[in-house]
Amino acid sequence: MEYIYHEKQDGLLCAQHCLNNLLQNSYFTAVDLGTIGRGLDALEANFMAERGYSTEEFRRFSEHPSENMDDSGFFSVQVIQKALESFGITLASYDSPQSLEAKEHPERSKAFICNHDAHWIAIRKIGTQWFNLNSLLSAPELISDLHLSLFLTQLSLEGYTIFVAQGALPDCEADQVLQLMKATQTTKPSFLESDHQHTHTQDYNAQSIEDEELQAAIAMSLTDGTEAKPDDGL
């Protein structure tokens, strides 16, 4: 696992961590994302102004001029999408028609980005294996191909919005190494101890703990009731 780039949670900068973990390098800082956010705010302000300064929409916009970022370190999906555009990567909703292949066979995709309660998570294939690169984890979490589908279903049931990352991800050392050898994991990564985590962390921690009965139920629902055994993801 030492070859995998994994930024751990610093304050509330999970959007930055999510992007860098997805791209496997320290490409973005909070300042970079703030610049993108302010640029998007300016475009939105110009658009609203063109429709008329006296409109009710412009008044409401003036009272709350930015939904793309705030002082806590939050960044919107629009900021993340704009940042990824510089790498030729786009995001598609997991539930959209264009993501049908990814939903039926997620293991054939390259990466996913998930969001819930302003927390962003990157899930990416590195080499031939999948990893949960959640910045709240002490280390990357290895996910088997079978468990990937169950894991994404769990996240969806918990209220996560899932996006499919489409386009060529940049080359990284970990991908080169894990193309030649498979990673192993004997201990499930733990959640970081922090007094400054997102409010939903305990809920995420609870849902990520393996529950064989829940996984079996999900697996049966995905196979129209046929028998399926849960995978432990390692």
mmCIF file of C-alpha atoms in Angstrom:
data_model
loop_
_atom_site.group_PDB
_atom_site.id
_atom_site.type_symbol
_atom_site.label_atom_id
_atom_site.label_comp_id
_atom_site.label_asym_id
_atom_site.label_seq_id
_atom_site.Cartn_x
_atom_site.Cartn_y
_atom_site.Cartn_z
ATOM 1 C CA MET A 1 0.000 0.000 0.000
ATOM 2 C CA GLU A 2 2.997 2.329 0.377
ATOM 3 C CA TYR A 3 2.932 3.139 -3.337
ATOM 4 C CA ILE A 4 -0.632 4.498 -3.182
ATOM 5 C CA TYR A 5 -0.972 8.259 -2.716
ATOM 6 C CA HIS A 6 -3.430 8.882 0.115
ATOM 7 C CA GLU A 7 -4.067 12.281 1.650
ATOM 8 C CA LYS A 8 -5.575 12.057 5.116
ATOM 9 C CA GLN A 9 -8.186 14.463 6.432
ATOM 10 C CA ASP A 10 -6.954 17.976 7.257
ATOM 11 C CA GLY A 11 -9.727 20.135 8.666
ATOM 12 C CA LEU A 12 -12.662 20.047 6.254
ATOM 13 C CA LEU A 13 -10.629 19.929 3.030
ATOM 14 C CA CYS A 14 -12.086 16.628 1.849
ATOM 15 C CA ALA A 15 -12.752 17.975 -1.671
ATOM 16 C CA GLN A 16 -9.036 18.684 -2.078
ATOM 17 C CA HIS A 17 -8.140 15.288 -0.640
ATOM 18 C CA CYS A 18 -10.690 13.545 -2.837
ATOM 19 C CA LEU A 19 -9.296 15.099 -6.011
ATOM 20 C CA ASN A 20 -5.666 14.412 -5.158
ATOM 21 C CA ASN A 21 -6.399 10.853 -4.045
ATOM 22 C CA LEU A 22 -8.311 10.266 -7.249
ATOM 23 C CA LEU A 23 -5.495 11.676 -9.396
ATOM 24 C CA GLN A 24 -2.796 10.096 -7.181
ATOM 25 C CA ASN A 25 -0.710 13.207 -6.597
ATOM 26 C CA SER A 26 -0.865 16.596 -4.871
ATOM 27 C CA TYR A 27 -2.248 18.439 -7.889
ATOM 28 C CA PHE A 28 -4.626 20.796 -6.053
ATOM 29 C CA THR A 29 -4.458 22.960 -2.940
ATOM 30 C CA ALA A 30 -7.296 24.737 -1.158
ATOM 31 C CA VAL A 31 -6.067 27.970 -2.785
ATOM 32 C CA ASP A 32 -6.369 26.400 -6.255
ATOM 33 C CA LEU A 33 -9.912 25.240 -5.569
ATOM 34 C CA GLY A 34 -10.793 28.608 -4.056
ATOM 35 C CA THR A 35 -9.646 30.308 -7.253
ATOM 36 C CA ILE A 36 -11.848 27.977 -9.299
ATOM 37 C CA GLY A 37 -14.780 28.609 -6.956
ATOM 38 C CA ARG A 38 -14.444 32.382 -7.200
ATOM 39 C CA GLY A 39 -14.258 32.114 -10.988
ATOM 40 C CA LEU A 40 -17.485 30.146 -11.061
ATOM 41 C CA ASP A 41 -19.089 32.658 -8.696
ATOM 42 C CA ALA A 42 -18.120 35.486 -11.068
ATOM 43 C CA LEU A 43 -19.617 33.662 -14.050
ATOM 44 C CA GLU A 44 -22.848 33.065 -12.129
ATOM 45 C CA ALA A 45 -22.978 36.721 -11.029
ATOM 46 C CA ASN A 46 -22.541 37.908 -14.621
ATOM 47 C CA PHE A 47 -25.257 35.540 -15.784
ATOM 48 C CA MET A 48 -27.665 36.783 -13.128
ATOM 49 C CA ALA A 49 -26.826 40.424 -13.917
ATOM 50 C CA GLU A 50 -27.589 39.889 -17.595
ATOM 51 C CA ARG A 51 -31.102 38.848 -16.610
ATOM 52 C CA GLY A 52 -31.588 42.131 -14.741
ATOM 53 C CA TYR A 53 -30.450 43.606 -11.436
ATOM 54 C CA SER A 54 -34.052 44.154 -10.322
ATOM 55 C CA THR A 55 -35.121 40.522 -10.620
ATOM 56 C CA GLU A 56 -36.034 38.452 -7.577
ATOM 57 C CA GLU A 57 -33.449 35.866 -8.661
ATOM 58 C CA PHE A 58 -30.645 38.475 -8.586
ATOM 59 C CA ARG A 59 -31.775 39.730 -5.175
ATOM 60 C CA ARG A 60 -31.622 36.229 -3.727
ATOM 61 C CA PHE A 61 -28.275 35.637 -5.395
ATOM 62 C CA SER A 62 -26.886 38.876 -3.941
ATOM 63 C CA GLU A 63 -27.887 37.770 -0.441
ATOM 64 C CA HIS A 64 -26.090 34.447 -0.866
ATOM 65 C CA PRO A 65 -23.546 35.047 -3.639
ATOM 66 C CA SER A 66 -21.636 31.760 -3.463
ATOM 67 C CA GLU A 67 -22.714 28.159 -3.257
ATOM 68 C CA ASN A 68 -19.441 26.931 -4.736
ATOM 69 C CA MET A 69 -17.283 27.357 -1.621
ATOM 70 C CA ASP A 70 -17.216 28.652 1.928
ATOM 71 C CA ASP A 71 -14.682 29.506 4.621
ATOM 72 C CA SER A 72 -14.885 26.040 6.186
ATOM 73 C CA GLY A 73 -13.209 24.412 3.161
ATOM 74 C CA PHE A 74 -16.375 23.227 1.433
ATOM 75 C CA PHE A 75 -16.303 23.103 -2.384
ATOM 76 C CA SER A 76 -19.214 22.259 -4.660
ATOM 77 C CA VAL A 77 -19.407 19.545 -7.295
ATOM 78 C CA GLN A 78 -19.102 22.321 -9.898
ATOM 79 C CA VAL A 79 -15.669 23.190 -8.501
ATOM 80 C CA ILE A 80 -14.611 19.551 -8.602
ATOM 81 C CA GLN A 81 -15.901 19.161 -12.155
ATOM 82 C CA LYS A 82 -14.032 22.291 -13.265
ATOM 83 C CA ALA A 83 -10.826 21.084 -11.625
ATOM 84 C CA LEU A 84 -11.062 17.707 -13.365
ATOM 85 C CA GLU A 85 -11.676 19.342 -16.748
ATOM 86 C CA SER A 86 -7.999 20.322 -16.844
ATOM 87 C CA PHE A 87 -7.209 16.590 -16.925
ATOM 88 C CA GLY A 88 -9.834 15.799 -19.547
ATOM 89 C CA ILE A 89 -11.984 14.027 -16.941
ATOM 90 C CA THR A 90 -15.750 14.492 -16.675
ATOM 91 C CA LEU A 91 -18.271 13.361 -14.065
ATOM 92 C CA ALA A 92 -21.540 11.611 -14.860
ATOM 93 C CA SER A 93 -24.280 10.824 -12.383
ATOM 94 C CA TYR A 94 -24.309 7.143 -11.427
ATOM 95 C CA ASP A 95 -28.077 7.125 -12.031
ATOM 96 C CA SER A 96 -27.963 8.772 -15.473
ATOM 97 C CA PRO A 97 -28.566 6.808 -18.701
ATOM 98 C CA GLN A 98 -24.973 7.378 -19.802
ATOM 99 C CA SER A 99 -23.768 5.539 -16.678
ATOM 100 C CA LEU A 100 -25.843 2.419 -17.284
ATOM 101 C CA GLU A 101 -22.768 0.327 -18.113
ATOM 102 C CA ALA A 102 -20.963 1.596 -15.009
ATOM 103 C CA LYS A 103 -23.954 0.759 -12.806
ATOM 104 C CA GLU A 104 -24.365 -2.754 -14.201
ATOM 105 C CA HIS A 105 -20.621 -3.489 -14.224
ATOM 106 C CA PRO A 106 -18.868 -0.968 -11.945
ATOM 107 C CA GLU A 107 -15.664 -3.028 -12.004
ATOM 108 C CA ARG A 108 -15.229 -2.045 -15.658
ATOM 109 C CA SER A 109 -15.056 1.641 -14.750
ATOM 110 C CA LYS A 110 -11.967 3.554 -13.678
ATOM 111 C CA ALA A 111 -13.103 5.612 -10.711
ATOM 112 C CA PHE A 112 -16.014 7.032 -8.732
ATOM 113 C CA ILE A 113 -16.482 10.142 -6.622
ATOM 114 C CA CYS A 114 -19.100 10.079 -3.857
ATOM 115 C CA ASN A 115 -20.584 12.859 -1.736
ATOM 116 C CA HIS A 116 -22.698 12.989 1.403
ATOM 117 C CA ASP A 117 -23.066 15.746 4.015
ATOM 118 C CA ALA A 118 -20.367 17.784 2.204
ATOM 119 C CA HIS A 119 -17.854 14.920 2.504
ATOM 120 C CA TRP A 120 -16.163 13.751 -0.705
ATOM 121 C CA ILE A 121 -14.728 10.261 -1.274
ATOM 122 C CA ALA A 122 -12.647 8.918 -4.160
ATOM 123 C CA ILE A 123 -12.902 5.257 -5.165
ATOM 124 C CA ARG A 124 -10.424 4.238 -7.848
ATOM 125 C CA LYS A 125 -8.987 1.244 -9.662
ATOM 126 C CA ILE A 126 -5.208 1.135 -9.292
ATOM 127 C CA GLY A 127 -3.488 -1.608 -11.227
ATOM 128 C CA THR A 128 -6.137 -4.312 -11.396
ATOM 129 C CA GLN A 129 -7.652 -3.654 -7.941
ATOM 130 C CA TRP A 130 -10.123 -1.207 -6.431
ATOM 131 C CA PHE A 131 -9.436 1.023 -3.440
ATOM 132 C CA ASN A 132 -11.562 3.214 -1.177
ATOM 133 C CA LEU A 133 -9.411 6.350 -0.809
ATOM 134 C CA ASN A 134 -11.587 8.076 1.797
ATOM 135 C CA SER A 135 -9.432 10.708 3.509
ATOM 136 C CA LEU A 136 -11.017 9.811 6.863
ATOM 137 C CA LEU A 137 -9.413 6.354 6.696
ATOM 138 C CA SER A 138 -5.977 5.673 8.151
ATOM 139 C CA ALA A 139 -4.965 3.965 4.880
ATOM 140 C CA PRO A 140 -6.483 2.992 1.507
ATOM 141 C CA GLU A 141 -9.070 0.219 1.801
ATOM 142 C CA LEU A 142 -8.831 -2.649 -0.687
ATOM 143 C CA ILE A 143 -12.161 -3.577 -2.301
ATOM 144 C CA SER A 144 -12.745 -6.716 -4.352
ATOM 145 C CA ASP A 145 -14.605 -6.499 -7.670
ATOM 146 C CA LEU A 146 -17.626 -8.269 -6.151
ATOM 147 C CA HIS A 147 -17.684 -6.074 -3.066
ATOM 148 C CA LEU A 148 -17.377 -2.919 -5.200
ATOM 149 C CA SER A 149 -20.943 -3.279 -6.441
ATOM 150 C CA LEU A 150 -22.218 -3.953 -2.909
ATOM 151 C CA PHE A 151 -20.199 -1.058 -1.513
ATOM 152 C CA LEU A 152 -21.605 1.415 -4.045
ATOM 153 C CA THR A 153 -25.119 0.127 -3.346
ATOM 154 C CA GLN A 154 -24.555 0.635 0.381
ATOM 155 C CA LEU A 155 -23.353 4.189 -0.193
ATOM 156 C CA SER A 156 -26.408 4.928 -2.336
ATOM 157 C CA LEU A 157 -28.736 3.551 0.354
ATOM 158 C CA GLU A 158 -26.979 5.751 2.919
ATOM 159 C CA GLY A 159 -27.763 8.850 0.857
ATOM 160 C CA TYR A 160 -24.507 9.303 -1.030
ATOM 161 C CA THR A 161 -24.543 10.932 -4.459
ATOM 162 C CA ILE A 162 -22.273 8.924 -6.755
ATOM 163 C CA PHE A 163 -20.494 10.174 -9.875
ATOM 164 C CA VAL A 164 -18.642 8.114 -12.464
ATOM 165 C CA ALA A 165 -15.274 9.606 -13.443
ATOM 166 C CA GLN A 166 -14.923 9.327 -17.214
ATOM 167 C CA GLY A 167 -11.695 9.939 -19.134
ATOM 168 C CA ALA A 168 -8.060 8.913 -18.857
ATOM 169 C CA LEU A 169 -6.625 9.274 -15.356
ATOM 170 C CA PRO A 170 -3.026 10.535 -15.177
ATOM 171 C CA ASP A 171 -0.244 7.954 -14.934
ATOM 172 C CA CYS A 172 0.948 7.242 -11.414
ATOM 173 C CA GLU A 173 3.604 5.098 -9.764
ATOM 174 C CA ALA A 174 1.065 3.022 -7.840
ATOM 175 C CA ASP A 175 -0.716 2.013 -11.034
ATOM 176 C CA GLN A 176 2.545 0.893 -12.613
ATOM 177 C CA VAL A 177 3.571 -1.114 -9.545
ATOM 178 C CA LEU A 178 0.171 -2.745 -8.992
ATOM 179 C CA GLN A 179 -0.054 -3.766 -12.637
ATOM 180 C CA LEU A 180 2.872 -6.094 -11.849
ATOM 181 C CA MET A 181 1.885 -7.242 -8.358
ATOM 182 C CA LYS A 182 -1.334 -7.304 -6.346
ATOM 183 C CA ALA A 183 -1.766 -5.475 -3.065
ATOM 184 C CA THR A 184 -2.800 -7.413 0.022
ATOM 185 C CA GLN A 185 -4.489 -6.179 3.177
ATOM 186 C CA THR A 186 -4.768 -8.182 6.364
ATOM 187 C CA THR A 187 -6.206 -5.441 8.606
ATOM 188 C CA LYS A 188 -9.156 -3.202 7.763
ATOM 189 C CA PRO A 189 -8.130 0.481 7.902
ATOM 190 C CA SER A 190 -9.500 2.402 10.853
ATOM 191 C CA PHE A 191 -11.096 5.827 10.919
ATOM 192 C CA LEU A 192 -8.920 8.742 11.978
ATOM 193 C CA GLU A 193 -9.435 10.118 15.451
ATOM 194 C CA SER A 194 -10.240 13.814 15.105
ATOM 195 C CA ASP A 195 -12.341 16.406 16.900
ATOM 196 C CA HIS A 196 -12.800 18.236 13.595
ATOM 197 C CA GLN A 197 -14.423 15.637 11.353
ATOM 198 C CA HIS A 198 -17.639 15.890 9.388
ATOM 199 C CA THR A 199 -20.812 15.389 11.375
ATOM 200 C CA HIS A 200 -21.753 12.252 9.430
ATOM 201 C CA THR A 201 -18.483 10.427 10.119
ATOM 202 C CA GLN A 202 -19.948 8.175 12.787
ATOM 203 C CA ASP A 203 -22.772 7.191 10.434
ATOM 204 C CA TYR A 204 -20.303 6.441 7.655
ATOM 205 C CA ASN A 205 -18.116 4.481 10.049
ATOM 206 C CA ALA A 206 -21.104 2.381 11.126
ATOM 207 C CA GLN A 207 -22.284 1.651 7.591
ATOM 208 C CA SER A 208 -18.798 0.754 6.364
ATOM 209 C CA ILE A 209 -18.374 -1.954 8.991
ATOM 210 C CA GLU A 210 -19.113 -5.233 7.297
ATOM 211 C CA ASP A 211 -22.608 -6.503 7.968
ATOM 212 C CA GLU A 212 -23.015 -9.901 6.355
ATOM 213 C CA GLU A 213 -26.802 -9.953 6.612
ATOM 214 C CA LEU A 214 -27.119 -6.541 4.941
ATOM 215 C CA GLN A 215 -24.668 -7.464 2.184
ATOM 216 C CA ALA A 216 -26.488 -10.726 1.562
ATOM 217 C CA ALA A 217 -29.814 -8.902 1.315
ATOM 218 C CA ILE A 218 -28.366 -6.387 -1.139
ATOM 219 C CA ALA A 219 -26.787 -9.146 -3.188
ATOM 220 C CA MET A 220 -30.093 -11.024 -3.361
ATOM 221 C CA SER A 221 -31.931 -7.887 -4.454
ATOM 222 C CA LEU A 222 -29.399 -7.344 -7.221
ATOM 223 C CA THR A 223 -29.827 -10.907 -8.463
ATOM 224 C CA ASP A 224 -33.618 -11.059 -8.227
ATOM 225 C CA GLY A 225 -33.553 -13.237 -5.144
ATOM 226 C CA THR A 226 -30.996 -15.802 -6.281
ATOM 227 C CA GLU A 227 -28.578 -16.938 -3.596
ATOM 228 C CA ALA A 228 -25.436 -14.848 -3.225
ATOM 229 C CA LYS A 229 -22.691 -14.966 -0.637
ATOM 230 C CA PRO A 230 -21.271 -11.675 0.645
ATOM 231 C CA ASP A 231 -17.618 -10.923 -0.060
ATOM 232 C CA ASP A 232 -15.393 -9.461 2.633
ATOM 233 C CA GLY A 233 -13.786 -7.054 0.189
ATOM 234 C CA LEU A 234 -10.205 -8.206 0.844
#
